[in-house]
Coordinates of C-alpha atoms in Angstrom, one line a residue:
X1 CA 5.0 16.3 27.3
X2 CA 5.9 12.5 27.8
X3 CA 9.3 11.8 27.6
X4 CA 9.1 8.2 26.8
X5 CA 7.0 6.2 24.9
X6 CA 5.8 2.5 23.8
X7 CA 7.3 1.1 20.3
X8 CA 7.3 -1.9 18.2
X9 CA 11.4 -1.8 17.7
X10 CA 13.4 -4.3 15.8
X11 CA 16.1 -6.1 17.5
X12 CA 18.6 -8.1 15.3
X13 CA 18.6 -10.7 17.9
X14 CA 15.0 -11.1 18.9
X15 CA 13.2 -9.2 15.8
X16 CA 10.1 -6.9 16.9
X17 CA 9.9 -6.3 20.4
X18 CA 7.7 -3.7 22.5
X19 CA 10.1 -1.4 24.6
X20 CA 9.8 1.9 26.2
X21 CA 11.9 4.1 24.3
X22 CA 12.3 8.2 24.6
X23 CA 9.8 10.5 22.8
X24 CA 11.7 11.6 19.7
X25 CA 13.2 15.1 20.2
X26 CA 11.6 17.7 18.2
X27 CA 14.0 19.8 16.0
X28 CA 13.1 23.6 15.5
X29 CA 11.8 22.5 11.7
X30 CA 9.8 19.5 12.1
X31 CA 6.7 18.5 14.0
X32 CA 5.5 15.8 16.3
X33 CA 2.8 13.7 15.2
X34 CA 0.6 11.2 17.8
X35 CA -0.3 8.0 15.8
X36 CA -4.1 7.0 15.9
X37 CA -3.7 4.1 13.1
X38 CA -0.9 2.4 11.2
X39 CA -1.3 -0.3 8.3
X40 CA 1.3 -3.1 8.2
X41 CA 2.3 -3.0 4.8
X42 CA 4.4 -5.6 2.8
X43 CA 7.3 -3.8 2.8
X44 CA 7.4 -3.6 6.7
X45 CA 7.7 -7.2 6.2
X46 CA 10.4 -7.4 3.5
X47 CA 12.5 -4.8 5.7
X48 CA 12.2 -7.0 8.9
X49 CA 13.1 -10.3 6.9
X50 CA 15.8 -8.3 5.0
X51 CA 18.5 -8.7 7.2
X52 CA 19.7 -5.0 6.5
X53 CA 17.5 -3.4 9.0
X54 CA 19.7 -1.5 11.8
X55 CA 19.3 -2.8 15.5
X56 CA 16.9 -0.6 17.0
X57 CA 14.9 0.8 14.1
X58 CA 11.0 1.5 14.1
X59 CA 9.4 0.7 11.0
X60 CA 5.6 1.6 10.1
X61 CA 4.8 4.6 7.5
X62 CA 1.1 3.9 6.1
X63 CA 0.0 5.8 9.1
X64 CA -2.7 8.5 10.4
X65 CA -2.2 10.9 13.2
X66 CA -2.5 13.8 15.1
X67 CA -0.1 17.0 15.2
X68 CA 1.0 17.1 19.0
X69 CA 3.9 19.5 18.8
X70 CA 5.6 21.9 16.2
X71 CA 8.9 23.3 16.0
X72 CA 9.9 27.1 16.1
X73 CA 10.8 27.3 12.3
X74 CA 7.3 25.7 11.1
X75 CA 4.5 28.0 9.8
X76 CA 1.4 27.2 8.6
X77 CA 0.8 24.0 10.6
X78 CA -1.3 23.7 13.8
X79 CA -1.4 21.2 16.7
X80 CA -4.5 19.4 16.3
X81 CA -4.0 19.0 12.6
X82 CA -5.0 15.4 11.3
X83 CA -2.6 14.3 9.0
X84 CA -1.1 11.1 6.8
X85 CA 2.6 11.3 5.6
X86 CA 4.5 10.9 2.3
X87 CA 8.2 11.3 1.5
X88 CA 9.9 14.8 0.8
X89 CA 10.8 15.5 -2.5
X90 CA 12.6 19.0 -3.7
X91 CA 10.6 19.8 -6.9
X92 CA 13.6 21.2 -8.9
X93 CA 15.4 17.9 -10.0
X94 CA 14.8 15.9 -13.5
X95 CA 12.6 13.4 -11.6
X96 CA 10.5 16.1 -10.0
X97 CA 10.3 18.2 -12.7
X98 CA 8.8 15.4 -14.8
X99 CA 6.0 14.3 -12.4
X100 CA 8.1 11.6 -10.4
X101 CA 8.9 13.4 -7.2
X102 CA 8.8 9.8 -5.6
X103 CA 12.2 9.2 -7.4
X104 CA 13.8 12.1 -5.9
X105 CA 17.0 11.7 -4.0
X106 CA 17.6 15.3 -3.0
X107 CA 17.9 15.1 0.7
X108 CA 15.1 13.1 0.6
X109 CA 13.4 12.1 4.1
X110 CA 10.8 9.7 4.6
X111 CA 9.6 7.6 8.0
X112 CA 9.7 3.9 8.7
X113 CA 11.5 2.9 5.5
X114 CA 15.0 3.2 6.8
X115 CA 15.5 7.3 7.3
X116 CA 13.4 8.6 10.1
X117 CA 11.9 6.0 12.9
X118 CA 8.7 4.8 11.8
X119 CA 5.1 4.9 13.2
X120 CA 4.9 1.8 15.3
X121 CA 5.0 4.0 18.3
X122 CA 3.2 6.5 20.2
X123 CA 5.1 9.4 18.4
X124 CA 7.0 10.0 15.6
X125 CA 8.5 13.2 13.5
X126 CA 8.3 14.5 10.5
X127 CA 8.9 17.5 8.2
X128 CA 6.1 19.8 7.2
X129 CA 6.5 19.0 3.5
X130 CA 5.3 15.4 4.4
X131 CA 2.2 16.2 5.9
X132 CA -1.1 15.8 4.2
X133 CA -4.3 16.7 5.9
X134 CA -7.1 14.4 6.6
X135 CA -10.4 15.9 5.3
X136 CA -13.3 16.2 7.7
X137 CA -15.2 12.8 7.5
X138 CA -12.4 10.3 7.0
X139 CA -11.6 8.3 9.9
X140 CA -8.2 7.6 11.1
X141 CA -8.3 4.0 9.5
X142 CA -9.4 5.0 6.4
X143 CA -7.0 7.9 6.2
X144 CA -4.1 5.2 7.0
X145 CA -5.1 3.5 3.9
X146 CA -5.2 6.2 1.5
X147 CA -1.2 5.5 0.8
X148 CA -2.3 1.8 -0.4
X149 CA -5.0 3.1 -2.5
X150 CA -2.8 5.9 -3.8
X151 CA -0.4 3.1 -5.0
X152 CA -3.1 1.6 -6.7
X153 CA -4.1 5.0 -8.4
X154 CA -0.7 5.3 -9.4
X155 CA -0.8 2.2 -11.2
X156 CA -3.5 3.0 -13.1
X157 CA -2.4 6.5 -13.9
X158 CA 0.7 4.8 -15.0
X159 CA -1.1 2.1 -17.5
X160 CA -2.4 5.7 -19.3
X161 CA -6.0 3.9 -19.6
X162 CA -9.0 5.6 -18.0
X163 CA -11.8 3.0 -19.3
X164 CA -12.5 -0.5 -21.0
X165 CA -11.8 -4.1 -19.6
X166 CA -9.0 -5.0 -17.0
X167 CA -7.7 -7.7 -15.3
X168 CA -6.1 -7.8 -11.9
X169 CA -3.4 -10.5 -11.5
X170 CA -3.1 -11.0 -7.4
X171 CA -5.7 -10.2 -4.5
X172 CA -3.5 -8.7 -2.0
X173 CA -4.1 -5.6 -0.6
X174 CA -3.0 -3.6 -3.8
X175 CA -4.6 -5.9 -6.1
X176 CA -7.9 -5.5 -4.2
X177 CA -7.4 -1.5 -4.1
X178 CA -6.9 -1.5 -7.8
X179 CA -9.9 -3.4 -7.9
X180 CA -12.2 -0.8 -6.2
X181 CA -10.6 2.0 -7.9
X182 CA -11.5 0.4 -11.4
X183 CA -14.7 0.0 -10.6
X184 CA -15.2 3.4 -9.5
X185 CA -13.4 4.8 -12.5
X186 CA -15.9 3.1 -15.0
X187 CA -13.5 0.5 -16.1
X188 CA -15.6 -2.8 -17.1
X189 CA -15.6 -5.6 -17.3
X190 CA -12.8 -6.0 -14.2
X191 CA -11.7 -9.6 -13.3
X192 CA -9.7 -10.7 -10.6
X193 CA -7.3 -13.7 -10.8
X194 CA -6.6 -15.4 -7.4
X195 CA -6.1 -18.8 -6.2
X196 CA -7.0 -17.9 -2.6
X197 CA -11.1 -18.4 -2.0
X198 CA -11.4 -15.9 0.6
X199 CA -9.5 -13.3 -1.3
X200 CA -11.9 -14.2 -4.6
X201 CA -14.9 -13.7 -2.2
X202 CA -13.8 -10.5 -1.1
X203 CA -12.6 -9.3 -4.9
X204 CA -16.6 -10.0 -5.6
X205 CA -17.7 -8.4 -2.8
X206 CA -16.0 -5.0 -3.5
X207 CA -16.9 -4.9 -7.3
X208 CA -15.1 -7.3 -9.5
X209 CA -17.2 -8.3 -12.4
X210 CA -15.3 -11.8 -12.5
X211 CA -13.2 -13.5 -10.2
X212 CA -11.2 -16.7 -11.2
X213 CA -9.4 -19.2 -9.5
X214 CA -6.4 -19.8 -11.7
X215 CA -5.4 -23.2 -10.6
X216 CA -8.5 -24.9 -11.0
X217 CA -10.0 -22.5 -14.2
X218 CA -8.4 -21.8 -17.6
X219 CA -7.7 -17.8 -17.5
X220 CA -7.1 -18.0 -21.1
X221 CA -10.6 -19.2 -21.7
X222 CA -12.0 -16.6 -19.3
X223 CA -10.1 -13.8 -21.1
X224 CA -11.5 -14.6 -24.3
X225 CA -15.4 -15.0 -23.1
X226 CA -14.9 -12.0 -20.6
X227 CA -13.9 -9.7 -23.8
X228 CA -15.3 -11.2 -26.8
X229 CA -12.0 -12.4 -27.9
X230 CA -10.5 -9.1 -27.7
X231 CA -8.3 -9.7 -24.5
X232 CA -8.1 -7.2 -21.6
X233 CA -7.0 -3.7 -22.5
X234 CA -5.4 -3.2 -19.4
X235 CA -3.4 -5.9 -17.0
X236 CA -2.2 -5.4 -13.5
X237 CA 0.4 -7.9 -12.2
X238 CA -0.2 -7.2 -8.3
X239 CA 0.7 -11.0 -7.2
X240 CA 4.7 -10.7 -7.2
X241 CA 4.9 -13.8 -9.3
X242 CA 7.6 -13.5 -12.2
X243 CA 5.6 -15.9 -14.6
X244 CA 2.8 -13.8 -14.6
X245 CA 4.4 -11.1 -16.7
X246 CA 4.2 -13.3 -19.9
X247 CA 0.9 -14.5 -18.9
X248 CA -0.5 -11.0 -18.4
X249 CA 1.1 -9.9 -21.9
X250 CA -0.8 -13.3 -23.3
X251 CA -4.2 -12.2 -22.0
X252 CA -3.8 -8.3 -23.0
X253 CA -5.5 -7.2 -26.4
X254 CA -3.7 -5.7 -29.3
X255 CA -2.7 -2.5 -28.4
X256 CA -3.1 -3.2 -24.5
X257 CA -1.1 -2.2 -21.7
X258 CA 0.3 -4.7 -18.9
X259 CA 1.5 -3.1 -16.0
X260 CA 3.8 -4.3 -13.3
X261 CA 2.7 -3.2 -9.6
X262 CA 4.4 -5.5 -7.5
X263 CA 8.0 -5.2 -7.0
X264 CA 9.7 -8.6 -8.6
X265 CA 13.6 -8.9 -7.7
X266 CA 14.3 -12.2 -9.5
X267 CA 14.6 -12.2 -13.5
X268 CA 11.5 -13.0 -15.4
X269 CA 11.4 -14.4 -19.1
X270 CA 9.4 -12.8 -21.4
X271 CA 8.9 -13.4 -25.1
X272 CA 9.6 -10.2 -26.9
X273 CA 7.8 -11.3 -30.0
X274 CA 4.4 -10.9 -27.9
X275 CA 5.4 -7.1 -27.7
X276 CA 5.8 -7.1 -31.5
X277 CA 2.9 -9.1 -32.8
X278 CA 0.4 -7.2 -30.4
X279 CA 2.2 -4.1 -29.8
X280 CA 1.3 -4.4 -26.1
X281 CA 3.1 -1.8 -23.9
X282 CA 5.1 -3.4 -20.8
X283 CA 5.3 -0.6 -18.0
X284 CA 5.6 -0.7 -14.2
X285 CA 4.5 1.4 -11.2
X286 CA 6.5 2.7 -8.4
X287 CA 5.2 4.5 -5.0
X288 CA 2.6 7.1 -5.6
X289 CA 2.6 11.2 -5.3
X290 CA 1.2 13.5 -2.5
X291 CA -1.5 14.6 -5.2
X292 CA -2.5 10.7 -5.8
X293 CA -2.9 10.4 -1.8
X294 CA -5.0 13.8 -1.5
X295 CA -7.1 12.7 -4.6
X296 CA -7.9 9.0 -2.6
X297 CA -8.6 11.2 0.7
X298 CA -11.1 13.3 -1.6
X299 CA -12.8 10.0 -2.2
X300 CA -13.1 8.8 1.4
X301 CA -14.5 12.3 2.0
X302 CA -17.1 12.4 -0.6
X303 CA -18.3 8.5 0.5
X304 CA -17.0 7.0 -3.1
X305 CA -14.3 5.3 -1.5
X306 CA -14.5 3.2 1.9
X307 CA -11.2 1.3 2.3
X308 CA -12.2 -0.5 5.8
X309 CA -13.3 -3.6 4.0
X310 CA -9.9 -4.3 3.4
X311 CA -8.7 -4.1 7.0
X312 CA -8.1 -7.8 7.8
X313 CA -7.2 -7.5 11.9
X314 CA -7.3 -4.2 13.9
X315 CA -4.7 -4.9 17.0
X316 CA -3.2 -2.8 19.4
X317 CA 0.6 -2.0 19.4
X318 CA 1.4 -4.2 22.2
X319 CA -0.1 -7.3 20.3
X320 CA 2.2 -6.2 16.9
X321 CA 4.9 -8.4 17.7
X322 CA 3.1 -11.8 18.7
X323 CA 0.7 -11.1 15.7
X324 CA 3.6 -10.9 13.4
X325 CA 5.4 -13.8 14.6
X326 CA 2.1 -16.1 14.5
X327 CA 0.0 -14.5 11.8
X328 CA 2.1 -12.7 9.3
X329 CA 4.9 -14.5 9.2
X330 CA 2.7 -18.1 8.7
X331 CA 0.2 -15.8 6.5
X332 CA -2.8 -16.6 8.2
X333 CA -5.0 -14.0 9.0
X334 CA -8.9 -13.9 10.1
X335 CA -11.3 -12.4 7.8
X336 CA -13.0 -9.0 8.7
X337 CA -15.7 -7.9 8.9
X338 CA -16.9 -10.6 11.0
X339 CA -18.1 -13.8 11.3
X340 CA -14.5 -14.4 11.1
X341 CA -15.1 -18.0 10.6
X342 CA -12.1 -19.2 8.4
X343 CA -8.5 -18.2 7.7
X344 CA -6.7 -17.1 4.7
X345 CA -3.7 -15.6 3.4
X346 CA -3.0 -12.0 4.0
X347 CA -5.8 -9.9 2.2
X348 CA -5.0 -6.5 3.1
X349 CA -3.6 -4.4 6.0
X350 CA -3.0 -5.5 9.6
X351 CA -4.3 -2.2 11.4
X352 CA -2.4 -1.1 14.9
X353 CA -4.2 1.3 16.7
X354 CA -3.2 3.3 19.8

């Protein structure tokens, strides 16, 4: 077994840098995972820019990999098993008992989000409960995207709707993944509101019935025409723009649902009268479950879902610091698949490969 490895390490004075670091030590109740692919998530960017990340930490949690070694107390996990990773949960607290294990705080363990070192490295350690096997027929890049799709699936589940018209506000990675799942599940019509032209093009390509530029077009008029005057049965706010909460309520149908999928830290003003006069339900969505990840992997294995269309770049680990500095921070990435003939705001996952 190698004693050292390369990793993208956060340094307070420098940001992301490539360093040679020790391969993490394996405790008897842990497994060692060799990284295959890692998606660069918006939360990775938030942590790197927050000023709160500790020096020397390794981020990265949207990962696929292979079990490389198993601790002496671990049972039922074999070397060579292909996996993705989710945080642990206790199964007995009120959150777990009510179907929300992602809120569990009882000895919660995770990788790449402030606890265990993450996956922008050659290896990382995890606990058996964190492992979700990757089915045959799902390649490592698709597998690394499963968690992003699980977040979108969780949003749809939180809305409580399984059919009808839907509007997605924001064509970033989660918004586009939501479009794909809505269409796969039979929602119709499905509209995407997105000011960046390339995202609208991709939104149409992956199945949106309508795409709208909210800067140049009247979104209210579109909602009227697309739904026969009823408004959208479900609206998903995926842009992280606080003014879109009220807009979502305005565009929803009577008895509709508005689900806030993005994380908005600012105070947002809404008119409570909209809730009264339309009986619109306003809800949120946070994270996802092991089961939702397994469902997305199963759809991938069955050929019903292929997330690779959303990969905007495939780079090596060694390229990550420079790409992050020059392209993520300026929100300019090339499109994929080729031809790569124009730039646009980050559409989906920068895929880091080992």
